[in-house]
């Protein structure tokens, strides 16, 4: 019988984290038996197309936030009663420990952690994997204190740099192992960690069969430059707009399509008007994945001028770069975070300094004027993605470590399900 592995997420599904859905689907393709736990219901948003492919059941952990619900309160309290009756000593120790915390939502976290622990006991889960967030990390620790189960972590880029280092260190110390999505992040987490918890790199791979090149005619008279992302500071779109202004001043024909959504849309539109670029730049609001693929197939260049910020909008290696490179589209980006682990300048793309519209514009002009260079960078880019960032190989590492953890924990902490199976096997023999 395949072991059952728990996956704990703050919100599932989450349209802003498509790589998590890709990972879950690939884990299932590779034979893992999963049960997903979500601490929050997703907001009203278009359903991700691939959600229908998920085989794992999803349990939404009851919560008293943001609004109180009597039925959910009864479910949460029932789990607490069960845990107390099982082991009153462990229950009291866990309760004392978490009553010392200062967070306003500590009671809800405690109740959710107890419910999670009880559900995993009932299902026979011996190990669970947590996609780290402020909410999920606290709940996971409470569930572990109640159940004795092991857990592992994925620390995403925004949590690597936005969370208190001491809190991150504490979370990693409790985990069996940690994944992150770039070696840049791994080095950062290693500098924080005071424990011996192993930290592994598992890149957010892509399904290269879905993002494959299509035949294109020779470079059109008005080449299309594409960029996508949140309309926020971190994607650096203001510098892309300035670079397009430089292309116009230099007499190049082009059209730039920027697709996304976010708080800076009005400011971007104003900048486009002030630089008289309305005939050269189009903003497209929140297109779906199929629309984006259509834009990529028409693109001569993909430009993503990321910059370092203190907000949550960070990508270790933006997944969109993997997608377009797999389609043999030459890319221009910046030298921040883990992007240089994917793009080697003038080998499979071009990197320029962040916040440098002049260098960005010069790189764009070079590729538009040199179609052979553009083609060569695109072909080598696809080879690099297939070689290092395939979804199957990177998720394979996660699969192996998760399976190993379940085997170790089955020996250390045999659940009621495991014991019953062992007794039945002895009786049959």
Tab-separated table of C-alpha atoms in Angstrom:
chain	number	residue	atom	x	y	z
A	1	UNK	CA	0.000	0.000	0.000
A	2	UNK	CA	1.383	3.412	-0.967
A	3	UNK	CA	2.097	5.732	1.963
A	4	UNK	CA	-0.139	8.783	2.227
A	5	UNK	CA	1.674	12.126	2.367
A	6	UNK	CA	0.066	15.326	3.585
A	7	UNK	CA	0.573	18.632	1.742
A	8	UNK	CA	-0.161	21.750	3.810
A	9	UNK	CA	-0.862	25.058	2.077
A	10	UNK	CA	-2.153	28.393	3.259
A	11	UNK	CA	-4.583	28.637	0.310
A	12	UNK	CA	-5.387	26.075	-2.350
A	13	UNK	CA	-5.742	26.584	-5.221
A	14	UNK	CA	-3.949	29.899	-5.566
A	15	UNK	CA	-3.782	31.420	-9.042
A	16	UNK	CA	-0.651	33.390	-8.113
A	17	UNK	CA	1.238	30.151	-7.343
A	18	UNK	CA	0.745	27.953	-10.452
A	19	UNK	CA	4.074	26.217	-9.805
A	20	UNK	CA	2.588	24.571	-6.697
A	21	UNK	CA	-0.215	23.061	-8.767
A	22	UNK	CA	2.351	21.893	-11.356
A	23	UNK	CA	4.384	20.261	-8.595
A	24	UNK	CA	1.379	18.466	-7.101
A	25	UNK	CA	0.312	17.131	-10.492
A	26	UNK	CA	3.833	15.899	-11.242
A	27	UNK	CA	4.132	14.209	-7.836
A	28	UNK	CA	0.911	12.362	-8.612
A	29	UNK	CA	2.170	11.416	-12.091
A	30	UNK	CA	5.234	9.964	-10.398
A	31	UNK	CA	3.064	7.793	-8.169
A	32	UNK	CA	2.749	9.633	-4.851
A	33	UNK	CA	-0.432	9.326	-2.829
A	34	UNK	CA	-1.303	12.806	-1.519
A	35	UNK	CA	-3.854	14.483	0.710
A	36	UNK	CA	-3.984	18.288	0.513
A	37	UNK	CA	-4.818	20.481	3.510
A	38	UNK	CA	-5.664	24.146	2.968
A	39	UNK	CA	-5.924	26.597	5.848
A	40	UNK	CA	-8.010	29.043	3.837
A	41	UNK	CA	-10.581	28.881	1.094
A	42	UNK	CA	-9.424	30.435	-2.189
A	43	UNK	CA	-10.860	33.826	-3.107
A	44	UNK	CA	-13.364	34.112	-5.911
A	45	UNK	CA	-11.228	33.824	-9.040
A	46	UNK	CA	-11.190	31.940	-12.342
A	47	UNK	CA	-10.494	28.248	-11.769
A	48	UNK	CA	-7.064	27.073	-12.874
A	49	UNK	CA	-7.597	24.810	-15.853
A	50	UNK	CA	-5.419	21.983	-14.524
A	51	UNK	CA	-7.205	21.821	-11.135
A	52	UNK	CA	-9.535	19.198	-12.581
A	53	UNK	CA	-6.525	16.889	-13.004
A	54	UNK	CA	-5.686	16.791	-9.278
A	55	UNK	CA	-6.520	13.382	-7.811
A	56	UNK	CA	-5.754	14.186	-4.167
A	57	UNK	CA	-8.678	15.041	-1.906
A	58	UNK	CA	-8.567	18.540	-0.407
A	59	UNK	CA	-9.474	19.161	3.235
A	60	UNK	CA	-10.191	22.757	4.153
A	61	UNK	CA	-9.200	23.108	7.801
A	62	UNK	CA	-11.995	24.849	9.744
A	63	UNK	CA	-11.165	28.375	10.874
A	64	UNK	CA	-12.730	30.958	13.166
A	65	UNK	CA	-11.283	33.714	10.981
A	66	UNK	CA	-12.166	36.046	9.372
A	67	UNK	CA	-15.703	35.466	10.698
A	68	UNK	CA	-16.859	33.258	13.555
A	69	UNK	CA	-18.801	30.126	12.603
A	70	UNK	CA	-20.474	27.908	15.203
A	71	UNK	CA	-20.277	24.725	13.116
A	72	UNK	CA	-16.571	25.173	12.483
A	73	UNK	CA	-16.005	25.899	16.167
A	74	UNK	CA	-17.593	22.549	17.058
A	75	UNK	CA	-15.335	20.727	14.578
A	76	UNK	CA	-12.224	22.392	15.985
A	77	UNK	CA	-13.185	21.739	19.615
A	78	UNK	CA	-14.016	18.091	18.895
A	79	UNK	CA	-10.467	17.569	17.620
A	80	UNK	CA	-9.068	19.178	20.780
A	81	UNK	CA	-11.131	16.839	22.984
A	82	UNK	CA	-9.866	13.808	21.052
A	83	UNK	CA	-6.245	14.917	21.438
A	84	UNK	CA	-6.657	15.541	25.173
A	85	UNK	CA	-8.198	12.117	25.708
A	86	UNK	CA	-5.389	10.457	23.750
A	87	UNK	CA	-2.538	12.066	25.691
A	88	UNK	CA	-3.401	14.715	28.248
A	89	UNK	CA	0.260	15.358	29.129
A	90	UNK	CA	1.259	16.224	25.552
A	91	UNK	CA	-1.882	18.287	25.171
A	92	UNK	CA	-1.204	20.412	28.251
A	93	UNK	CA	2.462	20.948	27.336
A	94	UNK	CA	1.500	22.077	23.830
A	95	UNK	CA	-1.213	24.371	25.167
A	96	UNK	CA	1.159	26.020	27.673
A	97	UNK	CA	3.785	26.579	25.000
A	98	UNK	CA	1.439	28.325	22.599
A	99	UNK	CA	-0.378	30.417	25.184
A	100	UNK	CA	2.939	32.262	25.617
A	101	UNK	CA	2.775	33.550	22.053
A	102	UNK	CA	1.751	37.150	21.411
A	103	UNK	CA	0.072	36.837	18.007
A	104	UNK	CA	-3.545	37.946	17.868
A	105	UNK	CA	-4.575	34.840	15.910
A	106	UNK	CA	-2.737	32.360	18.139
A	107	UNK	CA	-5.982	30.720	19.342
A	108	UNK	CA	-7.124	30.058	15.786
A	109	UNK	CA	-3.689	28.674	14.877
A	110	UNK	CA	-3.765	26.399	17.920
A	111	UNK	CA	-7.207	25.082	17.057
A	112	UNK	CA	-6.314	24.570	13.398
A	113	UNK	CA	-3.059	22.814	14.350
A	114	UNK	CA	-4.965	20.407	16.584
A	115	UNK	CA	-7.536	19.700	13.893
A	116	UNK	CA	-4.775	19.077	11.350
A	117	UNK	CA	-2.965	16.684	13.707
A	118	UNK	CA	-6.159	14.728	14.389
A	119	UNK	CA	-7.072	14.450	10.703
A	120	UNK	CA	-3.598	13.210	9.788
A	121	UNK	CA	-3.828	10.603	12.549
A	122	UNK	CA	-7.144	9.364	11.212
A	123	UNK	CA	-5.796	9.151	7.664
A	124	UNK	CA	-2.605	7.350	8.664
A	125	UNK	CA	-0.293	10.101	7.414
A	126	UNK	CA	3.247	9.744	8.770
A	127	UNK	CA	4.879	12.770	7.129
A	128	UNK	CA	3.581	16.057	5.738
A	129	UNK	CA	5.116	18.726	3.550
A	130	UNK	CA	4.508	22.433	4.149
A	131	UNK	CA	4.678	25.288	1.654
A	132	UNK	CA	5.879	27.907	4.077
A	133	UNK	CA	3.872	30.991	4.947
A	134	UNK	CA	3.379	32.819	8.211
A	135	UNK	CA	0.125	30.958	8.795
A	136	UNK	CA	1.158	27.495	7.629
A	137	UNK	CA	4.440	27.409	9.555
A	138	UNK	CA	2.769	28.073	12.926
A	139	UNK	CA	-0.005	25.557	12.221
A	140	UNK	CA	2.498	22.904	11.137
A	141	UNK	CA	4.523	23.305	14.307
A	142	UNK	CA	1.418	22.912	16.471
A	143	UNK	CA	0.331	19.828	14.522
A	144	UNK	CA	3.778	18.314	14.973
A	145	UNK	CA	3.740	19.020	18.727
A	146	UNK	CA	0.416	17.206	19.062
A	147	UNK	CA	1.172	14.257	16.786
A	148	UNK	CA	4.919	13.686	16.757
A	149	UNK	CA	4.812	13.539	12.951
A	150	UNK	CA	7.704	14.819	10.896
A	151	UNK	CA	7.353	17.543	8.319
A	152	UNK	CA	9.438	19.156	5.600
A	153	UNK	CA	9.322	22.660	4.128
A	154	UNK	CA	9.403	24.502	0.853
A	155	UNK	CA	10.605	28.050	1.503
A	156	UNK	CA	9.590	30.319	-1.349
A	157	UNK	CA	11.560	33.380	-2.336
A	158	UNK	CA	9.216	35.943	-0.778
A	159	UNK	CA	9.426	34.159	2.585
A	160	UNK	CA	13.202	33.789	2.351
A	161	UNK	CA	13.729	37.555	2.406
A	162	UNK	CA	10.567	38.981	3.970
A	163	UNK	CA	10.351	36.872	7.122
A	164	UNK	CA	12.258	37.499	10.349
A	165	UNK	CA	15.515	35.470	10.016
A	166	UNK	CA	15.125	34.143	13.564
A	167	UNK	CA	11.637	32.851	12.742
A	168	UNK	CA	12.908	31.248	9.524
A	169	UNK	CA	15.733	29.587	11.424
A	170	UNK	CA	13.258	28.209	13.965
A	171	UNK	CA	11.011	26.828	11.215
A	172	UNK	CA	13.901	25.149	9.414
A	173	UNK	CA	15.263	23.645	12.632
A	174	UNK	CA	11.952	21.836	13.190
A	175	UNK	CA	11.882	20.401	9.653
A	176	UNK	CA	13.413	17.172	8.387
A	177	UNK	CA	14.625	18.934	5.241
A	178	UNK	CA	13.994	22.110	3.280
A	179	UNK	CA	13.493	22.887	-0.417
A	180	UNK	CA	13.930	26.225	-2.121
A	181	UNK	CA	13.770	27.218	-5.779
A	182	UNK	CA	17.280	28.531	-6.489
A	183	UNK	CA	20.833	28.161	-5.283
A	184	UNK	CA	20.803	31.887	-4.536
A	185	UNK	CA	18.007	31.244	-2.035
A	186	UNK	CA	19.743	28.129	-0.685
A	187	UNK	CA	22.859	30.118	0.177
A	188	UNK	CA	20.742	32.781	1.853
A	189	UNK	CA	18.856	30.229	3.963
A	190	UNK	CA	22.092	28.446	4.862
A	191	UNK	CA	23.493	31.738	6.168
A	192	UNK	CA	20.461	32.047	8.447
A	193	UNK	CA	20.234	28.447	9.639
A	194	UNK	CA	21.835	27.420	12.943
A	195	UNK	CA	20.653	23.806	12.629
A	196	UNK	CA	21.781	20.805	10.597
A	197	UNK	CA	18.583	20.633	8.567
A	198	UNK	CA	19.515	19.850	4.927
A	199	UNK	CA	18.551	22.563	2.412
A	200	UNK	CA	18.005	21.373	-1.173
A	201	UNK	CA	17.482	23.217	-4.449
A	202	UNK	CA	14.394	22.087	-6.359
A	203	UNK	CA	13.852	24.399	-9.300
A	204	UNK	CA	10.323	25.216	-10.378
A	205	UNK	CA	10.458	23.149	-13.523
A	206	UNK	CA	8.023	23.291	-16.424
A	207	UNK	CA	6.376	20.818	-18.753
A	208	UNK	CA	8.521	21.503	-21.820
A	209	UNK	CA	6.085	19.640	-24.070
A	210	UNK	CA	3.473	22.310	-23.353
A	211	UNK	CA	5.895	25.159	-24.031
A	212	UNK	CA	7.577	24.174	-27.270
A	213	UNK	CA	8.731	26.291	-30.231
A	214	UNK	CA	6.514	26.852	-33.252
A	215	UNK	CA	7.680	27.637	-36.805
A	216	UNK	CA	7.955	31.367	-37.440
A	217	UNK	CA	8.268	33.439	-40.601
A	218	UNK	CA	11.289	35.733	-40.978
A	219	UNK	CA	11.345	38.715	-38.626
A	220	UNK	CA	8.250	40.831	-39.331
A	221	UNK	CA	8.372	44.507	-40.251
A	222	UNK	CA	7.025	45.359	-36.786
A	223	UNK	CA	8.573	42.816	-34.368
A	224	UNK	CA	6.655	42.063	-31.176
A	225	UNK	CA	8.349	42.448	-27.787
A	226	UNK	CA	6.458	40.730	-24.943
A	227	UNK	CA	6.666	41.026	-21.175
A	228	UNK	CA	4.365	39.663	-18.476
A	229	UNK	CA	4.074	39.958	-14.713
A	230	UNK	CA	2.439	41.852	-11.887
A	231	UNK	CA	2.125	45.584	-12.471
A	232	UNK	CA	4.233	46.303	-9.400
A	233	UNK	CA	7.637	47.767	-8.641
A	234	UNK	CA	9.544	44.485	-8.687
A	235	UNK	CA	8.900	43.669	-12.338
A	236	UNK	CA	10.601	46.894	-13.443
A	237	UNK	CA	8.101	47.798	-16.162
A	238	UNK	CA	8.814	51.530	-15.833
A	239	UNK	CA	12.354	50.793	-17.091
A	240	UNK	CA	10.984	48.713	-19.969
A	241	UNK	CA	8.767	51.635	-21.008
A	242	UNK	CA	11.788	53.991	-20.889
A	243	UNK	CA	13.782	51.496	-22.980
A	244	UNK	CA	10.994	51.412	-25.561
A	245	UNK	CA	11.199	55.203	-25.726
A	246	UNK	CA	14.895	54.860	-26.583
A	247	UNK	CA	14.065	52.362	-29.355
A	248	UNK	CA	11.577	54.832	-30.813
A	249	UNK	CA	14.134	57.645	-30.687
A	250	UNK	CA	16.590	55.412	-32.562
A	251	UNK	CA	14.064	54.836	-35.336
A	252	UNK	CA	13.284	51.141	-34.747
A	253	UNK	CA	9.939	49.654	-35.683
A	254	UNK	CA	8.474	47.534	-32.873
A	255	UNK	CA	5.440	46.912	-30.735
A	256	UNK	CA	5.652	46.003	-27.042
A	257	UNK	CA	2.891	44.060	-25.291
A	258	UNK	CA	2.938	44.035	-21.475
A	259	UNK	CA	0.457	41.603	-19.920
A	260	UNK	CA	-0.542	41.448	-16.283
A	261	UNK	CA	-2.439	43.207	-13.554
A	262	UNK	CA	-1.602	45.183	-10.455
A	263	UNK	CA	-1.565	48.453	-8.537
A	264	UNK	CA	0.784	50.380	-10.850
A	265	UNK	CA	-1.295	50.020	-13.999
A	266	UNK	CA	-2.534	53.628	-13.985
A	267	UNK	CA	1.015	54.936	-13.438
A	268	UNK	CA	2.286	52.803	-16.324
A	269	UNK	CA	-0.443	54.099	-18.635
A	270	UNK	CA	0.397	57.667	-17.648
A	271	UNK	CA	4.099	57.098	-18.407
A	272	UNK	CA	3.186	55.624	-21.808
A	273	UNK	CA	1.127	58.729	-22.636
A	274	UNK	CA	3.823	61.145	-21.430
A	275	UNK	CA	6.446	59.448	-23.632
A	276	UNK	CA	4.050	59.367	-26.602
A	277	UNK	CA	4.250	55.567	-26.841
A	278	UNK	CA	0.552	54.740	-27.124
A	279	UNK	CA	1.088	53.447	-30.685
A	280	UNK	CA	4.044	51.304	-29.578
A	281	UNK	CA	2.998	49.788	-26.226
A	282	UNK	CA	-0.162	47.867	-25.313
A	283	UNK	CA	-1.111	46.839	-21.785
A	284	UNK	CA	-3.240	43.684	-21.556
A	285	UNK	CA	-5.034	43.001	-18.298
A	286	UNK	CA	-4.783	39.589	-16.677
A	287	UNK	CA	-4.823	37.222	-19.695
A	288	UNK	CA	-5.246	33.479	-19.139
A	289	UNK	CA	-2.499	30.953	-19.798
A	290	UNK	CA	-3.673	30.117	-23.317
A	291	UNK	CA	-3.694	33.803	-24.297
A	292	UNK	CA	-0.178	34.180	-22.912
A	293	UNK	CA	1.083	31.205	-24.917
A	294	UNK	CA	-0.385	32.818	-28.028
A	295	UNK	CA	1.489	36.064	-27.273
A	296	UNK	CA	4.730	34.138	-26.684
A	297	UNK	CA	4.380	32.348	-30.017
A	298	UNK	CA	4.213	35.714	-31.794
A	299	UNK	CA	7.086	37.301	-29.847
A	300	UNK	CA	10.504	38.098	-31.247
A	301	UNK	CA	11.830	39.019	-27.794
A	302	UNK	CA	10.782	38.528	-24.195
A	303	UNK	CA	11.972	41.182	-21.742
A	304	UNK	CA	11.653	41.025	-17.942
A	305	UNK	CA	13.579	43.864	-16.215
A	306	UNK	CA	13.180	42.589	-12.614
A	307	UNK	CA	14.564	44.664	-9.766
A	308	UNK	CA	15.168	44.131	-6.062
A	309	UNK	CA	12.485	45.474	-3.714
A	310	UNK	CA	11.481	45.069	-0.087
A	311	UNK	CA	7.939	43.927	-0.889
A	312	UNK	CA	6.546	40.430	-1.338
A	313	UNK	CA	6.791	40.401	-5.135
A	314	UNK	CA	9.981	38.398	-5.496
A	315	UNK	CA	10.789	35.527	-7.796
A	316	UNK	CA	13.965	33.517	-7.298
A	317	UNK	CA	13.876	32.449	-10.941
A	318	UNK	CA	10.729	33.788	-12.615
A	319	UNK	CA	8.913	30.817	-14.098
A	320	UNK	CA	7.818	32.829	-17.107
A	321	UNK	CA	11.471	32.931	-18.223
A	322	UNK	CA	11.530	29.121	-18.255
A	323	UNK	CA	8.383	29.007	-20.365
A	324	UNK	CA	9.496	31.437	-23.039
A	325	UNK	CA	13.025	30.026	-23.203
A	326	UNK	CA	11.539	26.563	-23.732
A	327	UNK	CA	9.755	28.105	-26.727
A	328	UNK	CA	13.114	29.314	-28.144
A	329	UNK	CA	12.259	32.958	-27.546
A	330	UNK	CA	15.375	35.001	-26.687
A	331	UNK	CA	15.151	36.683	-23.297
A	332	UNK	CA	16.554	39.834	-21.734
A	333	UNK	CA	16.455	40.166	-17.971
A	334	UNK	CA	18.507	41.478	-15.044
A	335	UNK	CA	21.280	40.169	-12.818
A	336	UNK	CA	19.279	39.857	-9.583
A	337	UNK	CA	18.381	36.945	-7.305
A	338	UNK	CA	18.699	33.541	-9.039
A	339	UNK	CA	18.130	34.663	-12.635
A	340	UNK	CA	21.809	34.135	-13.490
A	341	UNK	CA	21.333	30.426	-12.638
A	342	UNK	CA	19.080	30.262	-15.691
A	343	UNK	CA	20.397	32.945	-18.045
A	344	UNK	CA	24.070	33.159	-19.000
A	345	UNK	CA	24.532	36.471	-20.752
A	346	UNK	CA	25.236	36.196	-24.479
A	347	UNK	CA	25.043	32.387	-24.252
A	348	UNK	CA	21.314	31.700	-23.843
A	349	UNK	CA	19.981	35.228	-23.283
A	350	UNK	CA	21.154	38.660	-22.169
A	351	UNK	CA	21.388	40.074	-18.651
A	352	UNK	CA	21.660	43.780	-17.879
A	353	UNK	CA	21.956	45.667	-14.569
A	354	UNK	CA	18.688	46.380	-12.801
A	355	UNK	CA	17.161	49.880	-13.035
A	356	UNK	CA	19.181	50.633	-16.173
A	357	UNK	CA	16.877	51.630	-19.027
A	358	UNK	CA	19.811	52.542	-21.294
A	359	UNK	CA	21.462	49.100	-21.076
A	360	UNK	CA	18.058	47.461	-21.444
A	361	UNK	CA	17.274	49.454	-24.573
A	362	UNK	CA	20.692	48.744	-26.084
A	363	UNK	CA	20.242	44.990	-25.537
A	364	UNK	CA	16.776	45.076	-27.121
A	365	UNK	CA	18.078	47.049	-30.111
A	366	UNK	CA	21.007	44.637	-30.567
A	367	UNK	CA	18.744	41.599	-30.809
A	368	UNK	CA	16.251	43.327	-33.083
A	369	UNK	CA	19.087	44.296	-35.459
A	370	UNK	CA	20.852	40.896	-35.285
A	371	UNK	CA	18.322	38.131	-36.076
A	372	UNK	CA	20.995	35.404	-36.200
A	373	UNK	CA	22.133	36.195	-32.664
A	374	UNK	CA	18.510	36.251	-31.559
A	375	UNK	CA	17.883	32.820	-33.095
A	376	UNK	CA	21.017	31.262	-31.572
A	377	UNK	CA	20.221	32.553	-28.081
A	378	UNK	CA	16.712	31.135	-28.371
A	379	UNK	CA	17.871	27.665	-29.397
A	380	UNK	CA	20.491	27.423	-26.651
A	381	UNK	CA	17.934	28.739	-24.163
A	382	UNK	CA	15.576	25.853	-24.858
A	383	UNK	CA	18.410	23.336	-24.520
A	384	UNK	CA	19.330	24.814	-21.116
A	385	UNK	CA	15.749	24.619	-19.848
A	386	UNK	CA	15.340	21.010	-20.959
A	387	UNK	CA	18.668	20.042	-19.415
A	388	UNK	CA	18.329	21.691	-15.998
A	389	UNK	CA	14.750	22.802	-15.418
A	390	UNK	CA	12.549	19.937	-16.531
A	391	UNK	CA	9.562	19.428	-14.247
A	392	UNK	CA	10.012	15.671	-14.030
A	393	UNK	CA	13.630	15.675	-12.806
A	394	UNK	CA	13.220	18.449	-10.235
A	395	UNK	CA	10.011	17.033	-8.779
A	396	UNK	CA	11.715	13.624	-8.773
A	397	UNK	CA	14.068	14.886	-6.055
A	398	UNK	CA	11.105	16.032	-3.958
A	399	UNK	CA	9.400	12.670	-4.458
A	400	UNK	CA	12.435	10.669	-3.325
A	401	UNK	CA	12.954	12.667	-0.144
A	402	UNK	CA	9.253	12.606	0.754
A	403	UNK	CA	9.080	8.838	0.301
A	404	UNK	CA	12.224	8.361	2.354
A	405	UNK	CA	10.727	10.488	5.145
A	406	UNK	CA	7.542	8.400	5.244
A	407	UNK	CA	9.556	5.199	5.505
A	408	UNK	CA	11.659	6.539	8.366
A	409	UNK	CA	8.664	7.868	10.265
A	410	UNK	CA	6.663	4.658	9.826
A	411	UNK	CA	9.445	2.919	11.726
A	412	UNK	CA	9.836	5.638	14.386
A	413	UNK	CA	6.148	6.465	14.945
A	414	UNK	CA	3.924	3.567	13.788
A	415	UNK	CA	0.361	4.846	13.419
A	416	UNK	CA	-2.767	2.942	14.335
A	417	UNK	CA	-3.247	2.129	10.638
A	418	UNK	CA	0.289	0.694	10.388
A	419	UNK	CA	-0.113	-1.375	13.568
A	420	UNK	CA	-3.443	-2.801	12.440
A	421	UNK	CA	-1.956	-3.734	9.079
A	422	UNK	CA	0.973	-5.456	10.843
A	423	UNK	CA	-1.367	-7.434	13.142
A	424	UNK	CA	-3.542	-8.502	10.200
A	425	UNK	CA	-0.502	-9.692	8.266
A	426	UNK	CA	0.632	-11.746	11.285
A	427	UNK	CA	-2.841	-13.223	11.699
A	428	UNK	CA	-3.028	-14.180	8.019
A	429	UNK	CA	0.411	-15.771	8.208
